[in-house]
XYZ file of C-alpha atoms in Angstrom:
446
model
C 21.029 -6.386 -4.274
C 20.903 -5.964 -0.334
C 18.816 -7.814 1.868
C 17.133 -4.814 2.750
C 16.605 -3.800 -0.191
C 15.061 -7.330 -1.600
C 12.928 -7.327 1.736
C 11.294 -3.833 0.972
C 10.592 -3.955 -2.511
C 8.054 -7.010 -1.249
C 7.025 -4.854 1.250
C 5.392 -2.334 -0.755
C 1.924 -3.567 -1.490
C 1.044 -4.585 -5.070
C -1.992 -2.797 -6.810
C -3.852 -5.710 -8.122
C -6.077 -5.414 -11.352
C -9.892 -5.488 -10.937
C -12.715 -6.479 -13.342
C -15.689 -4.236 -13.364
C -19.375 -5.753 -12.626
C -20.281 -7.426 -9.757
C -19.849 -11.251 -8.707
C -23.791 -11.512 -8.779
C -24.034 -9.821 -11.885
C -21.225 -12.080 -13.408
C -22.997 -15.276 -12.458
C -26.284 -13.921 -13.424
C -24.398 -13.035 -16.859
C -23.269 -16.757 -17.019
C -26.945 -18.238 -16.615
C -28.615 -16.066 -19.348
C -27.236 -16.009 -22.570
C -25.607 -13.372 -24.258
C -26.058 -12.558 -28.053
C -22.275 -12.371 -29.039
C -22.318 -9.004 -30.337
C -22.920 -8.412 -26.992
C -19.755 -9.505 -26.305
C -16.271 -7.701 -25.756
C -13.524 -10.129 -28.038
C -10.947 -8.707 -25.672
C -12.256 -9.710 -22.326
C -15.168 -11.942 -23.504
C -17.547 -10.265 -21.471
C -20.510 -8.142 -21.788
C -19.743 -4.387 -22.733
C -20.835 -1.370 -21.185
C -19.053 1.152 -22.908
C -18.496 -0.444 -26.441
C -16.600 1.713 -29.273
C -15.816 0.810 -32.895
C -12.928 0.841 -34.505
C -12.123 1.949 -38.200
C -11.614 -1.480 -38.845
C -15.242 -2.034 -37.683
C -14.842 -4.381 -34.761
C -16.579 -3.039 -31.738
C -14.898 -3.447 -28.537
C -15.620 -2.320 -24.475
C -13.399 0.623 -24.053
C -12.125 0.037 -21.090
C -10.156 -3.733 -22.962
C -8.964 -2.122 -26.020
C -7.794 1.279 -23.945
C -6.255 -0.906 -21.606
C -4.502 -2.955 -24.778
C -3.620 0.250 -26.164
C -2.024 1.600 -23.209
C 0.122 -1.822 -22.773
C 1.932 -0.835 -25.730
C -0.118 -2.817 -28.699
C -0.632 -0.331 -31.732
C -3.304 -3.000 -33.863
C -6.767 -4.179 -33.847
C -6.483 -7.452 -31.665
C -8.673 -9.151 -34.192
C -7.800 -7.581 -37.209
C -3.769 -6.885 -36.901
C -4.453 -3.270 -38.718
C -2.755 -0.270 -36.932
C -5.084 1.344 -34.739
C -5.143 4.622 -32.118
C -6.711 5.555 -29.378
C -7.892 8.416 -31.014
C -9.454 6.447 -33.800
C -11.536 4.628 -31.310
C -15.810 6.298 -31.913
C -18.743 5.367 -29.325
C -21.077 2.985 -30.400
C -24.227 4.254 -28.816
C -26.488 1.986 -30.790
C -24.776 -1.039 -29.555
C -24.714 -0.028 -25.706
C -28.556 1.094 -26.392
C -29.777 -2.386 -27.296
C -27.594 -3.841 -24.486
C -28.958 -1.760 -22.052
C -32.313 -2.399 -23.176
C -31.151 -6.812 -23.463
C -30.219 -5.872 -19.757
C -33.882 -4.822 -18.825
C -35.556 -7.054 -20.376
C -33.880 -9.852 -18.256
C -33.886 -8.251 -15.318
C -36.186 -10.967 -13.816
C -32.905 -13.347 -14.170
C -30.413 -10.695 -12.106
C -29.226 -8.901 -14.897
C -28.340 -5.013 -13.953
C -29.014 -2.450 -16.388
C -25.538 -1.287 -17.325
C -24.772 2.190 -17.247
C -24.669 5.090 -19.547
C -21.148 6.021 -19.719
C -19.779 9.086 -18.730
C -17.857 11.099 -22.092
C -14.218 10.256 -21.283
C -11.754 13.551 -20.289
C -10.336 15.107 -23.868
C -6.437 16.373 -23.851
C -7.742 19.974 -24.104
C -9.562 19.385 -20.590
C -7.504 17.346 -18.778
C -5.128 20.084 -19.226
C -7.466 22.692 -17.978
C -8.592 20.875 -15.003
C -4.614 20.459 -13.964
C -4.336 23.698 -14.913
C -6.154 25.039 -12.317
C -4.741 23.295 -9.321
C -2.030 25.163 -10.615
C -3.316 28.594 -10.824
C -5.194 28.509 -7.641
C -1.989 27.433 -5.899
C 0.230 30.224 -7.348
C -2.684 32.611 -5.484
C -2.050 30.754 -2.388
C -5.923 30.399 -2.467
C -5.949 27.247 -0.807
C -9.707 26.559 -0.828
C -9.847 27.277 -4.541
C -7.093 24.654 -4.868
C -8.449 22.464 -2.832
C -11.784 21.973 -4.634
C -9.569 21.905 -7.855
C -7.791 18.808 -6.661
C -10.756 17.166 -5.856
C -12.140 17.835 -9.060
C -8.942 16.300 -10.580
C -9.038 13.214 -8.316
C -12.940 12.591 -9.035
C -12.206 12.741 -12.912
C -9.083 10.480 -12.231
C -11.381 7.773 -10.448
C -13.494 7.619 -13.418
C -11.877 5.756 -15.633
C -8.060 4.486 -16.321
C -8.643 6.386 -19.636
C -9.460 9.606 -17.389
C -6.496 8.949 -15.237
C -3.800 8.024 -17.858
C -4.952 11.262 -19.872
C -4.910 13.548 -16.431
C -1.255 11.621 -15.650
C -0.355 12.839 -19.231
C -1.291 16.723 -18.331
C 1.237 16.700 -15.326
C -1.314 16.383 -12.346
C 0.715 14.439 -9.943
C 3.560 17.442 -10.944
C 1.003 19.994 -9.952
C -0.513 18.404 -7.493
C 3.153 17.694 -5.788
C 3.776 21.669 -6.444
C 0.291 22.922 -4.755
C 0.945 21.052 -1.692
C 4.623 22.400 -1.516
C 3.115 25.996 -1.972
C 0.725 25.952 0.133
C 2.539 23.252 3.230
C 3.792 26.548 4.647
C 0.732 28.250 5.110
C -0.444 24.973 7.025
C 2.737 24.673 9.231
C 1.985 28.344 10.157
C -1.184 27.498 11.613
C -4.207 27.816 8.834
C -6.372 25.537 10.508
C -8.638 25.892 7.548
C -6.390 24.722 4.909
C -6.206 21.221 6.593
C -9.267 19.703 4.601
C -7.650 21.098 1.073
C -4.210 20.058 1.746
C -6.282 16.728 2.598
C -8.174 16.701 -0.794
C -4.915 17.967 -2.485
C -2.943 14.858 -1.303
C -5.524 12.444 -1.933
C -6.020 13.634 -5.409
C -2.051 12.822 -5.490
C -2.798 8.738 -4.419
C -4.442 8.996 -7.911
C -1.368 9.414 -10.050
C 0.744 7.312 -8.341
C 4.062 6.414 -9.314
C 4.737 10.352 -8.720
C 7.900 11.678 -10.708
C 10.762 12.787 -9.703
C 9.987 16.507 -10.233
C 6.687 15.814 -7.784
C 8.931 13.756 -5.759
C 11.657 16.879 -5.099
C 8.374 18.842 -4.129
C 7.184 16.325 -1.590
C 10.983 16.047 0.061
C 10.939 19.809 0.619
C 11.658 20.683 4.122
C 7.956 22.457 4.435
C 5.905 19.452 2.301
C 7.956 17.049 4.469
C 6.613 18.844 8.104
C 3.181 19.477 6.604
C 3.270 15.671 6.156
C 4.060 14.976 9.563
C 1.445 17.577 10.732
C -1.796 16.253 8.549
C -0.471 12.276 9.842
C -0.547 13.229 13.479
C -3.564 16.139 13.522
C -5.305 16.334 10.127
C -8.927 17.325 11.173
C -10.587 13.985 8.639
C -9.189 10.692 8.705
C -8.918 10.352 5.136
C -6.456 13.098 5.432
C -4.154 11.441 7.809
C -4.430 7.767 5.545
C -3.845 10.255 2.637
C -0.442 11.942 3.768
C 0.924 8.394 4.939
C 0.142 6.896 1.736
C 2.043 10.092 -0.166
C 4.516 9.509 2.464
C 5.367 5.962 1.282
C 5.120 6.745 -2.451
C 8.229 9.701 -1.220
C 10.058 6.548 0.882
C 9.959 3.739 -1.499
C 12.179 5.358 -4.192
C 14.042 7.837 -1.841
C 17.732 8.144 -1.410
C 19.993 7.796 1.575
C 19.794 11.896 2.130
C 16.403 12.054 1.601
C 15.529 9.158 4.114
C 17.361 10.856 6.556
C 15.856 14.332 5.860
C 12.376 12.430 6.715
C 13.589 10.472 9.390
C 14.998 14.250 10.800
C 11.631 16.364 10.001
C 9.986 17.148 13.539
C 7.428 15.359 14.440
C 7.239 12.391 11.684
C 8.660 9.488 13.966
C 6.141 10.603 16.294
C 3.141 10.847 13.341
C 4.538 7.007 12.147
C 4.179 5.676 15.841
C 0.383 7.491 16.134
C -0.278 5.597 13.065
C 0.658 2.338 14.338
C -0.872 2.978 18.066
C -4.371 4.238 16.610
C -4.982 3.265 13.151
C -7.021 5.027 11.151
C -7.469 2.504 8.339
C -5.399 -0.869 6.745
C -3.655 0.980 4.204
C -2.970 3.948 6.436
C -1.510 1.524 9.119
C 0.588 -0.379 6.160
C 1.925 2.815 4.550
C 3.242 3.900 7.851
C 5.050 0.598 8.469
C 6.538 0.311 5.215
C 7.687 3.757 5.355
C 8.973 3.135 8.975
C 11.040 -0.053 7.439
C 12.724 2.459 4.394
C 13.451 5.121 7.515
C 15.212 2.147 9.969
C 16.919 0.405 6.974
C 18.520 3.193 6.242
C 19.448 4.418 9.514
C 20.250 3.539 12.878
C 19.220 7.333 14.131
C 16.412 6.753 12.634
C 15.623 3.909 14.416
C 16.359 5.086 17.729
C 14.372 8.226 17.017
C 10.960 5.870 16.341
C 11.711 3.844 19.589
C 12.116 6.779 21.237
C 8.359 8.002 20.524
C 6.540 4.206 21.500
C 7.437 2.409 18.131
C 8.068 -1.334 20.001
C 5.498 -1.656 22.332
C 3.125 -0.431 19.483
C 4.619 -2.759 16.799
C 4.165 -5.910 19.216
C 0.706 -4.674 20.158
C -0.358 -4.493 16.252
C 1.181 -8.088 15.733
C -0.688 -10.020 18.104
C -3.670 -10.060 15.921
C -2.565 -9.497 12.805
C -3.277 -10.364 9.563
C -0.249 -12.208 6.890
C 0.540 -8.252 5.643
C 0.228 -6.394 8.314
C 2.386 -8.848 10.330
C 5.417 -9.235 7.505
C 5.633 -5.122 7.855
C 5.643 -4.756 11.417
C 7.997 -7.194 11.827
C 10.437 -6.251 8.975
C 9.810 -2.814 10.841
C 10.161 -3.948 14.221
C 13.651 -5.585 13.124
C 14.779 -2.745 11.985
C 13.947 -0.726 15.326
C 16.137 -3.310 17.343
C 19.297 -2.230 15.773
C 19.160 0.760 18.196
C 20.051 0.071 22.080
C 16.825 2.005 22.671
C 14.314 -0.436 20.607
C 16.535 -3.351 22.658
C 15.891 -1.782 25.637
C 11.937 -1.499 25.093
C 11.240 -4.832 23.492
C 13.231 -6.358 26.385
C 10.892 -4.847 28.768
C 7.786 -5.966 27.091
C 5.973 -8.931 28.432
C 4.380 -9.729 24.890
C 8.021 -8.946 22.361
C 9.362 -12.178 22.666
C 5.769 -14.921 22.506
C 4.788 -12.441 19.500
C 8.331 -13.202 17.871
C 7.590 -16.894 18.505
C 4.456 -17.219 17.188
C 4.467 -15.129 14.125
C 7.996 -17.744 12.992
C 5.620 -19.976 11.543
C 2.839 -20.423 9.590
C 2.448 -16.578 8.311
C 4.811 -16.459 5.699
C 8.638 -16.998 4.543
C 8.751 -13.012 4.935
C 7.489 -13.186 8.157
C 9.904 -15.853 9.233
C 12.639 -14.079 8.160
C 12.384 -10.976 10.110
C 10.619 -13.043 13.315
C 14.120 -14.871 13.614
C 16.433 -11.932 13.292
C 14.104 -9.946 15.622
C 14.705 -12.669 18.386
C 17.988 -12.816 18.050
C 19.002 -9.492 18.229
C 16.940 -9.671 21.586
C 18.956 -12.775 22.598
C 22.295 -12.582 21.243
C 23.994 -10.146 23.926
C 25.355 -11.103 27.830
C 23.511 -8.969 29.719
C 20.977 -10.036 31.696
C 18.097 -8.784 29.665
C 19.187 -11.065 26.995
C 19.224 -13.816 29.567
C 15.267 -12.980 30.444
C 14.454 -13.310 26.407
C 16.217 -16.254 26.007
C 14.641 -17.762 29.150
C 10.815 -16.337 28.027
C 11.693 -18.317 24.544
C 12.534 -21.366 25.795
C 8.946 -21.008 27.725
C 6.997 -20.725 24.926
C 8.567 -23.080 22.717
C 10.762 -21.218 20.186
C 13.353 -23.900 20.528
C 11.336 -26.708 19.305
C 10.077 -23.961 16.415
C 13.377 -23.185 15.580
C 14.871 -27.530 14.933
C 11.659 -27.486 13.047
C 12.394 -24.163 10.937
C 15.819 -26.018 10.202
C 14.325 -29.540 9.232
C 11.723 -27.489 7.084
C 14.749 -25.643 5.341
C 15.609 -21.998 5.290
C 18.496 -20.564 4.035
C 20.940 -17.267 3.796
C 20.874 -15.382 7.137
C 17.996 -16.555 8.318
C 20.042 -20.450 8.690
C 22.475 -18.555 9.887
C 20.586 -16.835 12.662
C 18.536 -19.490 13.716
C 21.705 -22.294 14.188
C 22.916 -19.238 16.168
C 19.384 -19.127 18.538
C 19.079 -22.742 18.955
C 23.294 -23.207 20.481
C 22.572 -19.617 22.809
C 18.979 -21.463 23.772
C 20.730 -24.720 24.393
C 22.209 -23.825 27.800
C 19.480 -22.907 29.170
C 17.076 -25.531 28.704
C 17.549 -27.484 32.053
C 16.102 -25.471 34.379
C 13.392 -23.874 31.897
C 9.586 -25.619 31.625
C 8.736 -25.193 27.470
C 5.035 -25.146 26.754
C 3.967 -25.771 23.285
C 1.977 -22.967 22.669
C 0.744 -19.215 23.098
C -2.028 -18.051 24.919
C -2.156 -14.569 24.499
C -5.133 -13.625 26.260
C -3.564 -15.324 29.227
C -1.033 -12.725 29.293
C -1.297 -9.645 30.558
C -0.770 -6.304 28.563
C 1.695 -3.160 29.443
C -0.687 -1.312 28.130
């Protein structure tokens, strides 16, 4: 496996799993005690949708789905087969916990619920069903309130999501927005807020398929993309289409990489993302995808430096947090394999202290790409590598880089940072190092 590859697949953010109730309720749960029927035996905590099984153990729906769906075909406490199917609601049961939760409400317990009836097969397929049919009328307000109807049934539950998965929505999701990207690229102002809706109902069924995949690399989907990143009308819609965007990148081939990288106006949508974001997991989408597009090629990278991508990448990184900063650097390293992101980062007052700084105490990710960022700046003859290797010196990165090597590092980054410190090493005599960065002492290009 390729460094770049290793790199990005820690890029790409991790979904992580949540437990439902609040922290207050939890702690106002652990001060009052619950009668242990009350009691899930999967997750050990107090139901709100509790179902029986045949074998007569009653469970919270959302554990024994969940063990169900990880691949476990028996009753976790009695070992008999079980199915999802078999699974009945136990409305007495979540009846007298509701009415346990009211009558200690004084202590801080919330009433739970009444749960919604989950999605059946027979309407899960209707409701995909009808993104479908709207689409193939090119009635893109129809499909539009279809999708969101899809993505707020999706959002209800993981049962509701796995079942709507089942039915092919992110397929006919993928399809509607390939049918109907034309219309937008024409100029249909008014199908901005469904395409919008139709590719945030799409965030829902992530990982997409390949099928849905083909239909989002279309040459039409792919400029529709670019269009609802750089002008959709709602925010949502631009943080939607970068996130579908990334889903398309992280699993794309060489060709199709390229065929982004190549569709007018999406280096110029990444870079708007970067400059003004719209939201955290707008701005990360757009730098992971940016990595994929740079790793892949060097065009590519000289197309996003072209449109602003360095000066935007070192503005992000000044204050950035440990995620955002181990994407816009792996992204910003990418951009300085072409002569044109040398060229810009070289000019910039802030490329070089940013690099310094963000070597240490971020992350080993961040280290990595910090260090082969500066020395691609430093490495050449010219006298632009001269300047960055002067402006390091000034702000310490020698010192930073004996310590990176006391510390330990290995592979490349060793490798590139041995390299740094013998190019920094002849120039140390007639440079003044300061210890540290003040960045608001510095003044801004921009």
């Amino acid at each position: 496996m390729s460094r770049a590859t290793r790199a990005a697949s820690r890029l790409v953010p991790e979904i992580p799993l949540l437990r439902r109730g609040s922290k207050q309720q939890r702690a106002a749960e652990e001060e009052v005690a619950v009668p242990a029927h009350f009691v899930c035996p999967i997750s050990l905590d107090l139901m709100r949708d509790p179902v029986t099984a045949p074998t007569g153990i009653t469970y919270d729906r959302e554990s024994v789905e969940g063990w169900l769906a990880r691949g476990s075909a028996r009753c976790p406490v009695t070992g008999l087969p079980l199915r999802l199917a078999d699974l009945v609601p136990n409305h007495a049961t979540r009846r007298m916990i509701q009415d346990w939760c009211v009558a200690n409400r004084a202590s801080g317990v919330e009433r739970v619920p009444t749960p919604k009836v989950p999605l059946g097969d027979a309407d899960a397929a209707e409701a995909v069903a009808a993104v479908s049919r709207a689409a193939g009328r090119g009635d893109v307000a129809s499909c539009g309130a279809a999708a969101g109807r899809a993505r707020a049934l999706g959002k209800e539950s993981d049962r509701n999501r796995r079942c709507l998965a089942a039915a092919g929505a992110g397929r006919a999701l993928a399809a509607a927005f390939g049918r109907l990207a034309g219309e937008r690229v024409e100029g249909a102002g008014a199908a901005s807020g469904a395409l919008g809706e139709i590719l945030a109902a799409a965030t829902v069924f992530f990982p997409l398929d390949d099928e849905a995949r083909r239909c989002i690399a279309s040459p039409a989907s792919l400029k529709s993309l670019a269009s609802v990143m750089a002008h959709g009308g709602e925010l949502a819609a631009r943080a939607s289409a970068a996130v579908v965007l990334r889903e398309l990148a992280s699993s794309a081939d060489g060709r199709t990489l390229e065929a982004v990288a190549r569709t007018p106006g999406m280096c110029d949508a990444l870079v708007r993302l970067v400059r003004s974001p719209v939201s955290a997991p707008a701005t990360k989408a757009a730098l992971v995808t940016a990595y994929y597009l740079v790793s892949a090629s060097d065009r590519a990278a000289a197309r996003l430096a072209e449109f602003g991508a360095v000066p935007a990448l070192v503005e992000l990184l000044v204050d950035a947090d440990k995620g955002t900063s181990e994407k816009a650097l792996a992204a910003l390293d990418g951009v300085l394999c072409a002569d044109a992101g040398l060229a810009a980062a070289r000019a910039h007052a802030l490329a070089v202290p940013v690099l310094v700084k963000k070597m240490f105490r971020v992350s080993d990710m961040a280290t990595e790409f910090a260090v082969s960022a500066l020395w691609r700046l430093c490495r050449a003859g010219d006298a632009g590598a001269a300047a960055c290797r002067a402006e390091a010196l000034r702000v310490g990165a020698f010192q930073k880089l004996l310590l990176l090597l006391q510390v330990g590092c290995g592979g490349v980054t060793k490798e590139r940072a041995s390299e740094l410190l013998k190019m920094l090493n002849g120039s140390r005599g007639s440079v003044e190092c300061i210890e540290t960065v003040d960045f608001k002492g510095l003044k801004r290009p921009f």
